Amino acid sequence: MNAVFNKLRSLDAYPKVNEDFYNRTLSGGVVTIVSAAVMFFLFISELSLYLYTVTESKLLVDTSRGETLHINFDVTFPYVRCSMLSLDAMDISGEQHLDIRHNIMKKRIDAHGNVIEVKQDGIGAPKIERPLQKHGGRLGHDEEYCGSCFGAEESDDQCCNSCEEVREAYRKKGWALSNMDLIDQCQREGYVQKVKDEEGEGCNILGSLEVNKVAGNFHFATGKSFLQSAMFLADLLAIQDNHLNISHQINKLSFGAHYPGLVNPLDGVKWVQGPSHGMYQYFVKVVPTIYKDVRGHVTNSNQYSVTEHFKSSEQGGVPGVFFFYDISPIKV
């Protein structure tokens, strides 16, 4: 056994020198520190290179059908009142959603950007106290309320029991309400007064939309929208400001879920209106994207590119901010 140990000792490439035959120097200490630093740097760089994730991309034709597109938005309008700001969406398949309120939150803000009130749009209803009936008299104790649509009824049995229902009936007819103070429902709900109380305020609108995965647009308009002669117009009421300022800041705009490395070009974009007012347009190209991480987790989302254009009212631009989106046939 001793012979085996002796052979192993003879193979030792790092023999130990007796302390009597060496001494420590300043240069040796410097070399030790430098070499240790170099070794530590090499270790960290190699470790980071080993842990670095390589992103591989490939393109293929998008053959999916019947899917929906999830749009997330957060936009601030410093000079548009919340009561006058509406959201509409429509696509090339003919589907239209006017004055969307589901999954929408509005924040009233003052001139300094401070939040005054936060309320989910469309939530809450005014108290009804002896409203005007369709037949012309006031609501009695033994009667069921049925308000007049003021000439916009589609049938003899139709009732308009709120200001919004009257406006919806007018929208379907393609009519504009010129004086809402004359509408009993609007007067009772204090709609006009509510708009006047918000004078000088702005609005932050945020929420999400679920739309068909086809080309279309959604837009923020000043005034409740309606359709007339197959064109979008705005019901610009007398209570609105003389000069419609649609200056805005897009805090967030995304099409689908977030994934690592996703860049939304419109996040943080701000636009200030000049001397003329009109329509500000964003033309968005949506690219379907599937992200799969190293663990195999799959995220279905979208990327997008965008161009911008302003169309003044002299050129026929309706005041508002429009997002026209188209779906790319190529998936990433």
PDB file of C-alpha atoms in Angstrom, residues 4-191:
ATOM      1  CA  VAL A   4       0.955   2.909  -4.185  1.00  0.00           C
ATOM      2  CA  PHE A   5       0.900   6.071  -2.060  1.00  0.00           C
ATOM      3  CA  ASN A   6       4.488   6.843  -3.036  1.00  0.00           C
ATOM      4  CA  LYS A   7       3.617   6.556  -6.737  1.00  0.00           C
ATOM      5  CA  LEU A   8       0.659   8.950  -6.228  1.00  0.00           C
ATOM      6  CA  ARG A   9       2.967  11.428  -4.505  1.00  0.00           C
ATOM      7  CA  SER A  10       5.328  11.309  -7.441  1.00  0.00           C
ATOM      8  CA  LEU A  11       2.427  12.290  -9.750  1.00  0.00           C
ATOM      9  CA  ASP A  12       1.622  15.482  -7.743  1.00  0.00           C
ATOM     10  CA  ALA A  13       2.036  18.396 -10.219  1.00  0.00           C
ATOM     11  CA  TYR A  14       1.899  20.980  -7.413  1.00  0.00           C
ATOM     12  CA  PRO A  15       4.603  20.063  -4.925  1.00  0.00           C
ATOM     13  CA  LYS A  16       4.612  21.944  -1.647  1.00  0.00           C
ATOM     14  CA  VAL A  17       7.671  24.138  -1.113  1.00  0.00           C
ATOM     15  CA  ASN A  18       9.068  24.350   2.336  1.00  0.00           C
ATOM     16  CA  GLU A  19       8.538  27.728   3.996  1.00  0.00           C
ATOM     17  CA  ASP A  20      12.282  28.120   4.399  1.00  0.00           C
ATOM     18  CA  PHE A  21      12.660  28.387   0.609  1.00  0.00           C
ATOM     19  CA  TYR A  22      10.156  31.212  -0.248  1.00  0.00           C
ATOM     20  CA  ASN A  23       9.146  34.682   0.979  1.00  0.00           C
ATOM     21  CA  ARG A  24       6.155  37.000   0.331  1.00  0.00           C
ATOM     22  CA  THR A  25       6.645  40.201  -1.752  1.00  0.00           C
ATOM     23  CA  LEU A  26       4.581  43.280  -2.708  1.00  0.00           C
ATOM     24  CA  SER A  27       4.667  42.386  -6.395  1.00  0.00           C
ATOM     25  CA  GLY A  28       3.408  38.904  -5.588  1.00  0.00           C
ATOM     26  CA  GLY A  29       0.432  40.402  -3.690  1.00  0.00           C
ATOM     27  CA  VAL A  30      -0.418  42.653  -6.657  1.00  0.00           C
ATOM     28  CA  VAL A  31      -0.247  39.704  -9.053  1.00  0.00           C
ATOM     29  CA  THR A  32      -2.516  37.709  -6.718  1.00  0.00           C
ATOM     30  CA  ILE A  33      -5.150  40.456  -6.580  1.00  0.00           C
ATOM     31  CA  VAL A  34      -5.084  41.068 -10.344  1.00  0.00           C
ATOM     32  CA  SER A  35      -5.299  37.378 -11.180  1.00  0.00           C
ATOM     33  CA  ALA A  36      -8.181  36.894  -8.704  1.00  0.00           C
ATOM     34  CA  ALA A  37     -10.068  39.845 -10.263  1.00  0.00           C
ATOM     35  CA  VAL A  38      -9.505  38.445 -13.781  1.00  0.00           C
ATOM     36  CA  MET A  39     -10.727  35.004 -12.729  1.00  0.00           C
ATOM     37  CA  PHE A  40     -13.823  36.507 -11.053  1.00  0.00           C
ATOM     38  CA  PHE A  41     -14.602  38.569 -14.172  1.00  0.00           C
ATOM     39  CA  LEU A  42     -14.217  35.540 -16.433  1.00  0.00           C
ATOM     40  CA  PHE A  43     -16.481  33.497 -14.131  1.00  0.00           C
ATOM     41  CA  ILE A  44     -19.227  36.150 -14.140  1.00  0.00           C
ATOM     42  CA  SER A  45     -19.044  36.719 -17.907  1.00  0.00           C
ATOM     43  CA  GLU A  46     -19.191  33.000 -18.657  1.00  0.00           C
ATOM     44  CA  LEU A  47     -22.092  32.540 -16.224  1.00  0.00           C
ATOM     45  CA  SER A  48     -24.067  35.432 -17.748  1.00  0.00           C
ATOM     46  CA  LEU A  49     -23.393  34.087 -21.238  1.00  0.00           C
ATOM     47  CA  TYR A  50     -24.653  30.681 -20.130  1.00  0.00           C
ATOM     48  CA  LEU A  51     -27.825  32.188 -18.619  1.00  0.00           C
ATOM     49  CA  TYR A  52     -28.510  34.509 -21.587  1.00  0.00           C
ATOM     50  CA  THR A  53     -31.710  33.581 -23.436  1.00  0.00           C
ATOM     51  CA  VAL A  54     -31.555  33.651 -27.205  1.00  0.00           C
ATOM     52  CA  THR A  55     -34.781  34.836 -28.847  1.00  0.00           C
ATOM     53  CA  GLU A  56     -35.588  33.008 -32.034  1.00  0.00           C
ATOM     54  CA  SER A  57     -38.221  34.396 -34.407  1.00  0.00           C
ATOM     55  CA  LYS A  58     -39.989  32.840 -37.340  1.00  0.00           C
ATOM     56  CA  LEU A  59     -42.805  33.953 -39.629  1.00  0.00           C
ATOM     57  CA  LEU A  60     -45.785  31.951 -40.822  1.00  0.00           C
ATOM     58  CA  VAL A  61     -49.146  32.588 -42.443  1.00  0.00           C
ATOM     59  CA  ASP A  62     -51.928  33.309 -39.950  1.00  0.00           C
ATOM     60  CA  THR A  63     -54.670  30.778 -40.720  1.00  0.00           C
ATOM     61  CA  SER A  64     -56.747  31.388 -37.575  1.00  0.00           C
ATOM     62  CA  ARG A  65     -60.405  32.229 -38.027  1.00  0.00           C
ATOM     63  CA  GLY A  66     -63.198  33.400 -35.765  1.00  0.00           C
ATOM     64  CA  GLU A  67     -60.910  34.783 -33.056  1.00  0.00           C
ATOM     65  CA  THR A  68     -61.353  38.041 -31.183  1.00  0.00           C
ATOM     66  CA  LEU A  69     -58.952  40.916 -30.598  1.00  0.00           C
ATOM     67  CA  HIS A  70     -58.450  42.238 -27.073  1.00  0.00           C
ATOM     68  CA  ILE A  71     -57.636  45.966 -26.946  1.00  0.00           C
ATOM     69  CA  ASN A  72     -56.362  47.628 -23.767  1.00  0.00           C
ATOM     70  CA  PHE A  73     -56.279  51.421 -23.599  1.00  0.00           C
ATOM     71  CA  ASP A  74     -55.601  54.270 -21.182  1.00  0.00           C
ATOM     72  CA  VAL A  75     -55.945  57.735 -22.716  1.00  0.00           C
ATOM     73  CA  THR A  76     -56.034  61.163 -21.058  1.00  0.00           C
ATOM     74  CA  PHE A  77     -57.887  64.150 -22.557  1.00  0.00           C
ATOM     75  CA  PRO A  78     -56.948  67.263 -20.539  1.00  0.00           C
ATOM     76  CA  TYR A  79     -59.636  69.466 -22.155  1.00  0.00           C
ATOM     77  CA  VAL A  80     -62.593  67.119 -22.757  1.00  0.00           C
ATOM     78  CA  ARG A  81     -65.234  66.593 -20.066  1.00  0.00           C
ATOM     79  CA  CYS A  82     -66.003  63.003 -19.081  1.00  0.00           C
ATOM     80  CA  SER A  83     -69.726  63.477 -19.671  1.00  0.00           C
ATOM     81  CA  MET A  84     -69.027  64.534 -23.273  1.00  0.00           C
ATOM     82  CA  LEU A  85     -66.504  61.803 -24.085  1.00  0.00           C
ATOM     83  CA  SER A  86     -67.790  58.654 -25.757  1.00  0.00           C
ATOM     84  CA  LEU A  87     -66.158  55.519 -27.154  1.00  0.00           C
ATOM     85  CA  ASP A  88     -67.388  53.797 -30.311  1.00  0.00           C
ATOM     86  CA  ALA A  89     -66.153  50.803 -32.301  1.00  0.00           C
ATOM     87  CA  MET A  90     -67.003  49.325 -35.679  1.00  0.00           C
ATOM     88  CA  ASP A  91     -65.429  46.889 -38.134  1.00  0.00           C
ATOM     89  CA  ILE A  92     -65.647  45.887 -41.791  1.00  0.00           C
ATOM     90  CA  SER A  93     -68.013  43.017 -40.974  1.00  0.00           C
ATOM     91  CA  GLY A  94     -70.669  45.627 -40.187  1.00  0.00           C
ATOM     92  CA  GLU A  95     -70.661  45.197 -36.405  1.00  0.00           C
ATOM     93  CA  GLN A  96     -71.047  48.509 -34.568  1.00  0.00           C
ATOM     94  CA  HIS A  97     -70.872  49.426 -30.902  1.00  0.00           C
ATOM     95  CA  LEU A  98     -71.831  53.006 -30.086  1.00  0.00           C
ATOM     96  CA  ASP A  99     -71.183  54.765 -26.783  1.00  0.00           C
ATOM     97  CA  ILE A 100     -69.506  51.719 -25.213  1.00  0.00           C
ATOM     98  CA  ARG A 101     -69.764  51.591 -21.430  1.00  0.00           C
ATOM     99  CA  HIS A 102     -68.914  48.011 -20.513  1.00  0.00           C
ATOM    100  CA  ASN A 103     -65.444  47.590 -18.939  1.00  0.00           C
ATOM    101  CA  ILE A 104     -64.865  51.358 -19.181  1.00  0.00           C
ATOM    102  CA  MET A 105     -63.640  53.575 -16.346  1.00  0.00           C
ATOM    103  CA  LYS A 106     -63.621  57.384 -16.442  1.00  0.00           C
ATOM    104  CA  LYS A 107     -61.626  59.655 -14.151  1.00  0.00           C
ATOM    105  CA  ARG A 108     -62.502  63.336 -13.906  1.00  0.00           C
ATOM    106  CA  ILE A 109     -59.304  65.377 -13.688  1.00  0.00           C
ATOM    107  CA  ASP A 110     -58.704  69.054 -13.005  1.00  0.00           C
ATOM    108  CA  ALA A 111     -56.487  71.467 -14.926  1.00  0.00           C
ATOM    109  CA  HIS A 112     -53.424  70.199 -13.018  1.00  0.00           C
ATOM    110  CA  GLY A 113     -54.109  66.533 -13.792  1.00  0.00           C
ATOM    111  CA  ASN A 114     -55.341  65.649 -10.312  1.00  0.00           C
ATOM    112  CA  VAL A 115     -58.137  63.076 -10.107  1.00  0.00           C
ATOM    113  CA  ILE A 116     -61.468  64.535  -8.929  1.00  0.00           C
ATOM    114  CA  GLU A 117     -63.723  61.502  -9.238  1.00  0.00           C
ATOM    115  CA  VAL A 118     -63.454  57.908 -10.454  1.00  0.00           C
ATOM    116  CA  LYS A 119     -66.558  56.162 -11.720  1.00  0.00           C
ATOM    117  CA  GLN A 120     -67.310  53.186 -13.903  1.00  0.00           C
ATOM    118  CA  ASP A 121     -69.193  54.489 -16.896  1.00  0.00           C
ATOM    119  CA  GLY A 122     -72.896  53.674 -17.000  1.00  0.00           C
ATOM    120  CA  ILE A 123     -73.107  52.732 -13.298  1.00  0.00           C
ATOM    121  CA  GLY A 124     -75.831  54.287 -11.156  1.00  0.00           C
ATOM    122  CA  ALA A 125     -79.269  55.669 -11.923  1.00  0.00           C
ATOM    123  CA  PRO A 126     -81.112  58.830 -10.845  1.00  0.00           C
ATOM    124  CA  LYS A 127     -84.061  58.667  -8.497  1.00  0.00           C
ATOM    125  CA  ILE A 128     -87.417  58.929 -10.253  1.00  0.00           C
ATOM    126  CA  GLU A 129     -89.821  61.347  -8.628  1.00  0.00           C
ATOM    127  CA  ARG A 130     -93.135  61.687 -10.443  1.00  0.00           C
ATOM    128  CA  PRO A 131     -91.702  61.801 -13.968  1.00  0.00           C
ATOM    129  CA  LEU A 132     -93.693  62.849 -16.999  1.00  0.00           C
ATOM    130  CA  GLN A 133     -95.654  59.994 -18.516  1.00  0.00           C
ATOM    131  CA  LYS A 134     -95.942  59.220 -22.194  1.00  0.00           C
ATOM    132  CA  HIS A 135     -99.584  60.337 -22.205  1.00  0.00           C
ATOM    133  CA  GLY A 136     -98.592  63.781 -20.873  1.00  0.00           C
ATOM    134  CA  GLY A 137     -99.494  63.495 -17.198  1.00  0.00           C
ATOM    135  CA  ARG A 138     -97.315  62.856 -14.157  1.00  0.00           C
ATOM    136  CA  LEU A 139     -96.711  59.350 -12.793  1.00  0.00           C
ATOM    137  CA  GLY A 140     -99.433  58.289 -10.390  1.00  0.00           C
ATOM    138  CA  HIS A 141     -99.185  55.850  -7.504  1.00  0.00           C
ATOM    139  CA  ASP A 142    -101.070  53.133  -9.377  1.00  0.00           C
ATOM    140  CA  GLU A 143     -99.265  53.564 -12.708  1.00  0.00           C
ATOM    141  CA  GLU A 144     -96.208  52.005 -14.301  1.00  0.00           C
ATOM    142  CA  TYR A 145     -93.697  54.481 -15.627  1.00  0.00           C
ATOM    143  CA  CYS A 146     -93.491  54.818 -19.422  1.00  0.00           C
ATOM    144  CA  GLY A 147     -91.681  57.922 -20.616  1.00  0.00           C
ATOM    145  CA  SER A 148     -92.020  59.555 -23.992  1.00  0.00           C
ATOM    146  CA  CYS A 149     -89.359  59.228 -26.706  1.00  0.00           C
ATOM    147  CA  PHE A 150     -90.457  62.639 -28.052  1.00  0.00           C
ATOM    148  CA  GLY A 151     -91.323  61.461 -31.544  1.00  0.00           C
ATOM    149  CA  ALA A 152     -88.519  58.913 -31.932  1.00  0.00           C
ATOM    150  CA  GLU A 153     -90.594  55.857 -30.950  1.00  0.00           C
ATOM    151  CA  GLU A 154     -90.246  52.852 -33.243  1.00  0.00           C
ATOM    152  CA  SER A 155     -93.564  51.438 -32.015  1.00  0.00           C
ATOM    153  CA  ASP A 156     -96.562  52.555 -29.954  1.00  0.00           C
ATOM    154  CA  ASP A 157     -95.417  50.392 -27.039  1.00  0.00           C
ATOM    155  CA  GLN A 158     -91.873  51.806 -26.828  1.00  0.00           C
ATOM    156  CA  CYS A 159     -90.957  53.694 -23.655  1.00  0.00           C
ATOM    157  CA  CYS A 160     -87.937  55.908 -22.967  1.00  0.00           C
ATOM    158  CA  ASN A 161     -87.469  55.982 -19.198  1.00  0.00           C
ATOM    159  CA  SER A 162     -84.105  57.758 -19.071  1.00  0.00           C
ATOM    160  CA  CYS A 163     -82.222  60.506 -20.860  1.00  0.00           C
ATOM    161  CA  GLU A 164     -79.904  57.913 -22.385  1.00  0.00           C
ATOM    162  CA  GLU A 165     -82.852  55.944 -23.797  1.00  0.00           C
ATOM    163  CA  VAL A 166     -84.209  59.113 -25.423  1.00  0.00           C
ATOM    164  CA  ARG A 167     -80.801  59.849 -26.932  1.00  0.00           C
ATOM    165  CA  GLU A 168     -80.494  56.236 -28.124  1.00  0.00           C
ATOM    166  CA  ALA A 169     -83.899  56.493 -29.824  1.00  0.00           C
ATOM    167  CA  TYR A 170     -82.784  59.707 -31.517  1.00  0.00           C
ATOM    168  CA  ARG A 171     -79.530  58.077 -32.587  1.00  0.00           C
ATOM    169  CA  LYS A 172     -81.402  55.227 -34.259  1.00  0.00           C
ATOM    170  CA  LYS A 173     -83.487  57.768 -36.151  1.00  0.00           C
ATOM    171  CA  GLY A 174     -80.388  59.766 -37.105  1.00  0.00           C
ATOM    172  CA  TRP A 175     -81.700  62.840 -35.313  1.00  0.00           C
ATOM    173  CA  ALA A 176     -79.791  65.268 -33.122  1.00  0.00           C
ATOM    174  CA  LEU A 177     -81.060  66.600 -29.797  1.00  0.00           C
ATOM    175  CA  SER A 178     -80.815  70.359 -30.160  1.00  0.00           C
ATOM    176  CA  ASN A 179     -82.046  71.322 -26.689  1.00  0.00           C
ATOM    177  CA  MET A 180     -81.850  68.712 -23.961  1.00  0.00           C
ATOM    178  CA  ASP A 181     -83.393  71.050 -21.385  1.00  0.00           C
ATOM    179  CA  LEU A 182     -86.737  70.380 -23.058  1.00  0.00           C
ATOM    180  CA  ILE A 183     -86.449  66.608 -22.503  1.00  0.00           C
ATOM    181  CA  ASP A 184     -88.107  65.698 -19.208  1.00  0.00           C
ATOM    182  CA  GLN A 185     -85.799  62.730 -18.541  1.00  0.00           C
ATOM    183  CA  CYS A 186     -82.638  64.757 -19.157  1.00  0.00           C
ATOM    184  CA  GLN A 187     -83.910  67.693 -17.133  1.00  0.00           C
ATOM    185  CA  ARG A 188     -84.885  65.440 -14.223  1.00  0.00           C
ATOM    186  CA  GLU A 189     -81.540  63.609 -14.272  1.00  0.00           C
ATOM    187  CA  GLY A 190     -79.657  66.902 -14.398  1.00  0.00           C
ATOM    188  CA  TYR A 191     -77.649  65.820 -17.439  1.00  0.00           C
TER     189      TYR A 191
END
